[in-house]
Short mmCIF file of N, CA and C in Angstrom, two decimals:
data_model
loop_
_atom_site.label_atom_id
_atom_site.label_comp_id
_atom_site.label_asym_id
_atom_site.label_seq_id
_atom_site.Cartn_x
_atom_site.Cartn_y
_atom_site.Cartn_z
N UNK X 86 -9.10 5.78 -4.08
CA UNK X 86 -8.12 4.88 -3.48
C UNK X 86 -8.28 4.91 -1.96
N UNK X 87 -8.25 3.75 -1.39
CA UNK X 87 -8.40 3.66 0.05
C UNK X 87 -7.16 4.18 0.74
N UNK X 88 -7.35 4.69 1.94
CA UNK X 88 -6.23 5.20 2.73
C UNK X 88 -5.36 4.05 3.21
N UNK X 89 -4.13 4.36 3.43
CA UNK X 89 -3.18 3.36 3.93
C UNK X 89 -2.89 3.63 5.39
N UNK X 90 -2.94 2.59 6.17
CA UNK X 90 -2.65 2.68 7.60
C UNK X 90 -1.32 2.00 7.86
N UNK X 91 -0.41 2.74 8.44
CA UNK X 91 0.91 2.19 8.76
C UNK X 91 0.98 1.95 10.25
N UNK X 92 1.18 0.71 10.62
CA UNK X 92 1.28 0.36 12.03
C UNK X 92 2.73 0.02 12.33
N UNK X 93 3.29 0.71 13.29
CA UNK X 93 4.65 0.42 13.70
C UNK X 93 4.63 0.10 15.19
N UNK X 94 5.03 -1.09 15.52
CA UNK X 94 5.11 -1.50 16.91
C UNK X 94 6.56 -1.38 17.35
N UNK X 95 6.81 -0.54 18.34
CA UNK X 95 8.17 -0.28 18.77
C UNK X 95 8.32 -0.63 20.24
N UNK X 96 9.29 -1.47 20.56
CA UNK X 96 9.54 -1.79 21.97
C UNK X 96 10.15 -0.57 22.65
N UNK X 97 10.07 -0.53 23.97
CA UNK X 97 10.52 0.64 24.71
C UNK X 97 12.01 0.90 24.52
N UNK X 98 12.36 2.18 24.52
CA UNK X 98 13.74 2.67 24.45
C UNK X 98 14.46 2.30 23.15
N UNK X 99 13.77 2.29 22.02
CA UNK X 99 14.42 1.94 20.76
C UNK X 99 14.49 3.10 19.79
N UNK X 100 14.42 4.31 20.29
CA UNK X 100 14.36 5.45 19.39
C UNK X 100 15.73 5.91 18.89
N UNK X 101 16.82 5.34 19.36
CA UNK X 101 18.14 5.70 18.84
C UNK X 101 18.26 5.14 17.43
N UNK X 102 18.60 5.99 16.48
CA UNK X 102 18.57 5.63 15.06
C UNK X 102 19.37 4.39 14.70
N UNK X 103 20.52 4.18 15.30
CA UNK X 103 21.37 3.07 14.92
C UNK X 103 20.98 1.76 15.59
N UNK X 104 20.13 1.82 16.62
CA UNK X 104 19.80 0.62 17.37
C UNK X 104 18.53 -0.07 16.93
N UNK X 105 17.74 0.54 16.09
CA UNK X 105 16.47 -0.06 15.70
C UNK X 105 16.69 -1.08 14.58
N UNK X 106 16.30 -2.32 14.84
CA UNK X 106 16.31 -3.36 13.81
C UNK X 106 14.88 -3.53 13.34
N UNK X 107 14.62 -3.24 12.09
CA UNK X 107 13.26 -3.30 11.55
C UNK X 107 12.92 -4.70 11.08
N UNK X 108 11.71 -5.12 11.43
CA UNK X 108 11.18 -6.43 11.04
C UNK X 108 9.84 -6.23 10.35
N UNK X 109 9.53 -7.13 9.43
CA UNK X 109 8.22 -7.15 8.79
C UNK X 109 7.91 -8.56 8.35
N UNK X 110 6.74 -8.74 7.77
CA UNK X 110 6.36 -10.03 7.20
C UNK X 110 6.11 -9.83 5.71
N UNK X 111 6.01 -10.90 4.96
CA UNK X 111 5.64 -10.80 3.55
C UNK X 111 4.13 -10.71 3.47
N UNK X 112 3.66 -9.64 2.85
CA UNK X 112 2.21 -9.46 2.67
C UNK X 112 1.99 -8.60 1.43
N UNK X 113 1.70 -9.24 0.32
CA UNK X 113 1.52 -8.56 -0.96
C UNK X 113 0.29 -7.67 -0.92
N UNK X 114 0.34 -6.45 -1.42
CA UNK X 114 1.41 -5.76 -2.16
C UNK X 114 2.26 -4.87 -1.26
N UNK X 115 2.11 -4.96 0.04
CA UNK X 115 2.77 -4.04 0.96
C UNK X 115 4.23 -4.38 1.22
N UNK X 116 4.52 -5.65 1.45
CA UNK X 116 5.88 -6.13 1.64
C UNK X 116 6.05 -7.38 0.78
N UNK X 117 6.90 -7.29 -0.23
CA UNK X 117 7.07 -8.39 -1.18
C UNK X 117 8.55 -8.75 -1.26
N UNK X 118 8.86 -10.03 -1.10
CA UNK X 118 10.24 -10.49 -1.29
C UNK X 118 10.42 -10.89 -2.75
N UNK X 119 11.40 -10.29 -3.40
CA UNK X 119 11.71 -10.60 -4.80
C UNK X 119 13.18 -10.99 -4.91
N UNK X 120 13.59 -11.40 -6.10
CA UNK X 120 15.00 -11.72 -6.33
C UNK X 120 15.88 -10.50 -6.12
N UNK X 121 15.32 -9.32 -6.38
CA UNK X 121 16.07 -8.07 -6.23
C UNK X 121 16.06 -7.55 -4.80
N UNK X 122 15.27 -8.15 -3.93
CA UNK X 122 15.20 -7.72 -2.54
C UNK X 122 13.77 -7.41 -2.11
N UNK X 123 13.64 -6.81 -0.95
CA UNK X 123 12.34 -6.49 -0.38
C UNK X 123 11.76 -5.24 -1.04
N UNK X 124 10.52 -5.32 -1.48
CA UNK X 124 9.86 -4.20 -2.15
C UNK X 124 8.44 -4.08 -1.63
N UNK X 125 7.76 -3.00 -2.01
CA UNK X 125 6.37 -2.82 -1.66
C UNK X 125 6.10 -1.43 -1.09
N UNK X 126 4.84 -1.10 -0.99
CA UNK X 126 4.40 0.22 -0.56
C UNK X 126 4.94 0.56 0.83
N UNK X 127 4.72 -0.32 1.79
CA UNK X 127 5.14 -0.01 3.16
C UNK X 127 6.65 -0.02 3.30
N UNK X 128 7.32 -0.88 2.55
CA UNK X 128 8.78 -0.94 2.59
C UNK X 128 9.36 0.41 2.14
N UNK X 129 8.80 0.97 1.09
CA UNK X 129 9.28 2.26 0.60
C UNK X 129 9.03 3.37 1.63
N UNK X 130 7.88 3.35 2.29
CA UNK X 130 7.59 4.33 3.33
C UNK X 130 8.58 4.22 4.49
N UNK X 131 8.82 3.01 4.94
CA UNK X 131 9.72 2.79 6.07
C UNK X 131 11.16 3.16 5.68
N UNK X 132 11.56 2.86 4.46
CA UNK X 132 12.91 3.25 4.02
C UNK X 132 13.08 4.77 3.98
N UNK X 133 12.03 5.49 3.65
CA UNK X 133 12.09 6.95 3.69
C UNK X 133 12.27 7.44 5.13
N UNK X 134 11.57 6.80 6.06
CA UNK X 134 11.74 7.15 7.48
C UNK X 134 13.17 6.84 7.91
N UNK X 135 13.68 5.67 7.53
CA UNK X 135 15.05 5.29 7.87
C UNK X 135 16.04 6.34 7.34
N UNK X 136 15.84 6.75 6.12
CA UNK X 136 16.73 7.73 5.49
C UNK X 136 16.74 9.04 6.29
N UNK X 137 15.56 9.48 6.70
CA UNK X 137 15.44 10.74 7.44
C UNK X 137 16.10 10.69 8.81
N UNK X 138 16.08 9.52 9.46
CA UNK X 138 16.68 9.43 10.80
C UNK X 138 18.09 8.85 10.77
N UNK X 139 18.56 8.47 9.58
CA UNK X 139 19.92 7.95 9.46
C UNK X 139 20.08 6.50 9.84
N UNK X 140 19.01 5.72 9.80
CA UNK X 140 19.06 4.29 10.13
C UNK X 140 19.39 3.52 8.85
N UNK X 141 20.51 2.78 8.87
CA UNK X 141 20.95 2.05 7.68
C UNK X 141 20.77 0.54 7.82
N UNK X 142 20.08 0.10 8.87
CA UNK X 142 19.85 -1.33 9.08
C UNK X 142 18.97 -1.91 7.98
N UNK X 143 19.27 -3.14 7.61
CA UNK X 143 18.47 -3.86 6.63
C UNK X 143 17.16 -4.31 7.28
N UNK X 144 16.07 -4.23 6.53
CA UNK X 144 14.78 -4.72 7.01
C UNK X 144 14.79 -6.25 6.89
N UNK X 145 14.47 -6.92 7.99
CA UNK X 145 14.46 -8.39 7.99
C UNK X 145 13.02 -8.89 7.96
N UNK X 146 12.82 -10.00 7.26
CA UNK X 146 11.48 -10.58 7.10
C UNK X 146 11.35 -11.82 7.98
N UNK X 147 10.28 -11.83 8.78
CA UNK X 147 9.94 -12.96 9.65
C UNK X 147 8.46 -13.24 9.53
N UNK X 148 8.01 -14.45 9.86
CA UNK X 148 6.57 -14.66 10.01
C UNK X 148 6.06 -13.70 11.08
N UNK X 149 4.83 -13.23 10.93
CA UNK X 149 4.29 -12.20 11.83
C UNK X 149 4.42 -12.56 13.31
N UNK X 150 4.02 -13.76 13.69
CA UNK X 150 4.06 -14.16 15.10
C UNK X 150 5.47 -14.10 15.68
N UNK X 151 6.45 -14.54 14.91
CA UNK X 151 7.83 -14.51 15.40
C UNK X 151 8.34 -13.08 15.52
N UNK X 152 8.09 -12.25 14.51
CA UNK X 152 8.49 -10.84 14.56
C UNK X 152 7.83 -10.10 15.71
N UNK X 153 6.56 -10.38 15.94
CA UNK X 153 5.81 -9.75 17.04
C UNK X 153 6.42 -10.14 18.38
N UNK X 154 6.74 -11.44 18.52
CA UNK X 154 7.34 -11.93 19.76
C UNK X 154 8.71 -11.29 20.00
N UNK X 155 9.54 -11.22 18.97
CA UNK X 155 10.86 -10.59 19.09
C UNK X 155 10.71 -9.14 19.53
N UNK X 156 9.79 -8.41 18.90
CA UNK X 156 9.60 -7.00 19.19
C UNK X 156 9.13 -6.77 20.62
N UNK X 157 8.27 -7.63 21.11
CA UNK X 157 7.77 -7.48 22.47
C UNK X 157 8.79 -7.86 23.54
N UNK X 158 9.69 -8.77 23.20
CA UNK X 158 10.57 -9.32 24.22
C UNK X 158 12.03 -8.88 24.15
N UNK X 159 12.41 -8.17 23.10
CA UNK X 159 13.79 -7.72 22.97
C UNK X 159 13.82 -6.23 22.69
N UNK X 160 14.76 -5.54 23.29
CA UNK X 160 14.93 -4.11 23.04
C UNK X 160 15.59 -3.90 21.68
N UNK X 161 15.24 -2.80 21.04
CA UNK X 161 15.90 -2.41 19.81
C UNK X 161 15.27 -2.95 18.54
N UNK X 162 14.06 -3.45 18.61
CA UNK X 162 13.37 -3.98 17.44
C UNK X 162 12.09 -3.20 17.16
N UNK X 163 11.76 -3.06 15.89
CA UNK X 163 10.50 -2.45 15.48
C UNK X 163 9.87 -3.34 14.42
N UNK X 164 8.59 -3.53 14.51
CA UNK X 164 7.84 -4.38 13.59
C UNK X 164 6.84 -3.53 12.86
N UNK X 165 6.81 -3.62 11.54
CA UNK X 165 5.84 -2.81 10.80
C UNK X 165 5.03 -3.65 9.84
N UNK X 166 3.85 -3.11 9.57
CA UNK X 166 2.88 -3.72 8.68
C UNK X 166 2.02 -2.60 8.14
N UNK X 167 1.61 -2.70 6.92
CA UNK X 167 0.71 -1.70 6.35
C UNK X 167 -0.58 -2.39 5.95
N UNK X 168 -1.69 -1.72 6.22
CA UNK X 168 -2.98 -2.25 5.81
C UNK X 168 -3.89 -1.11 5.42
N UNK X 169 -5.00 -1.40 4.81
CA UNK X 169 -5.95 -0.36 4.40
C UNK X 169 -6.91 -0.05 5.53
N UNK X 170 -7.27 1.22 5.59
CA UNK X 170 -8.19 1.67 6.62
C UNK X 170 -9.07 2.79 6.07
N UNK X 171 -10.32 2.82 6.45
CA UNK X 171 -11.20 3.90 6.04
C UNK X 171 -10.81 5.22 6.68
N UNK X 172 -10.24 5.16 7.89
CA UNK X 172 -9.86 6.37 8.61
C UNK X 172 -8.51 6.92 8.18
N UNK X 173 -7.61 6.06 7.74
CA UNK X 173 -6.31 6.49 7.26
C UNK X 173 -5.42 7.13 8.32
N UNK X 174 -5.51 6.68 9.56
CA UNK X 174 -4.70 7.24 10.63
C UNK X 174 -3.45 6.40 10.85
N UNK X 175 -2.46 7.03 11.46
CA UNK X 175 -1.22 6.32 11.81
C UNK X 175 -1.19 6.12 13.31
N UNK X 176 -0.89 4.89 13.73
CA UNK X 176 -0.81 4.57 15.15
C UNK X 176 0.60 4.10 15.48
N UNK X 177 1.14 4.57 16.57
CA UNK X 177 2.41 4.10 17.07
C UNK X 177 2.19 3.48 18.43
N UNK X 178 2.79 2.35 18.67
CA UNK X 178 2.66 1.67 19.95
C UNK X 178 4.05 1.47 20.51
N UNK X 179 4.38 2.10 21.61
CA UNK X 179 5.72 1.96 22.13
C UNK X 179 5.72 2.02 23.56
#
């Protein structure tokens, strides 16, 4: 199985648990919108992180370009995406 790379783009000064609004895009099988809600490999990983830091905000789905723009231009937003990588490293950009 190929390694999974989790990319989280975080704007400056958003590390307070209650202030981070998480954004993602729909990208099967990592982030999938269903009738039951948002599901997928990366969604489950991010929800575990949320649980550990006490963040109860709902993950919102936007087209990638819009989510990226929001994250770069507004404080308190984080954008995540998961993709496959041969190296399997995690990168944080903040």
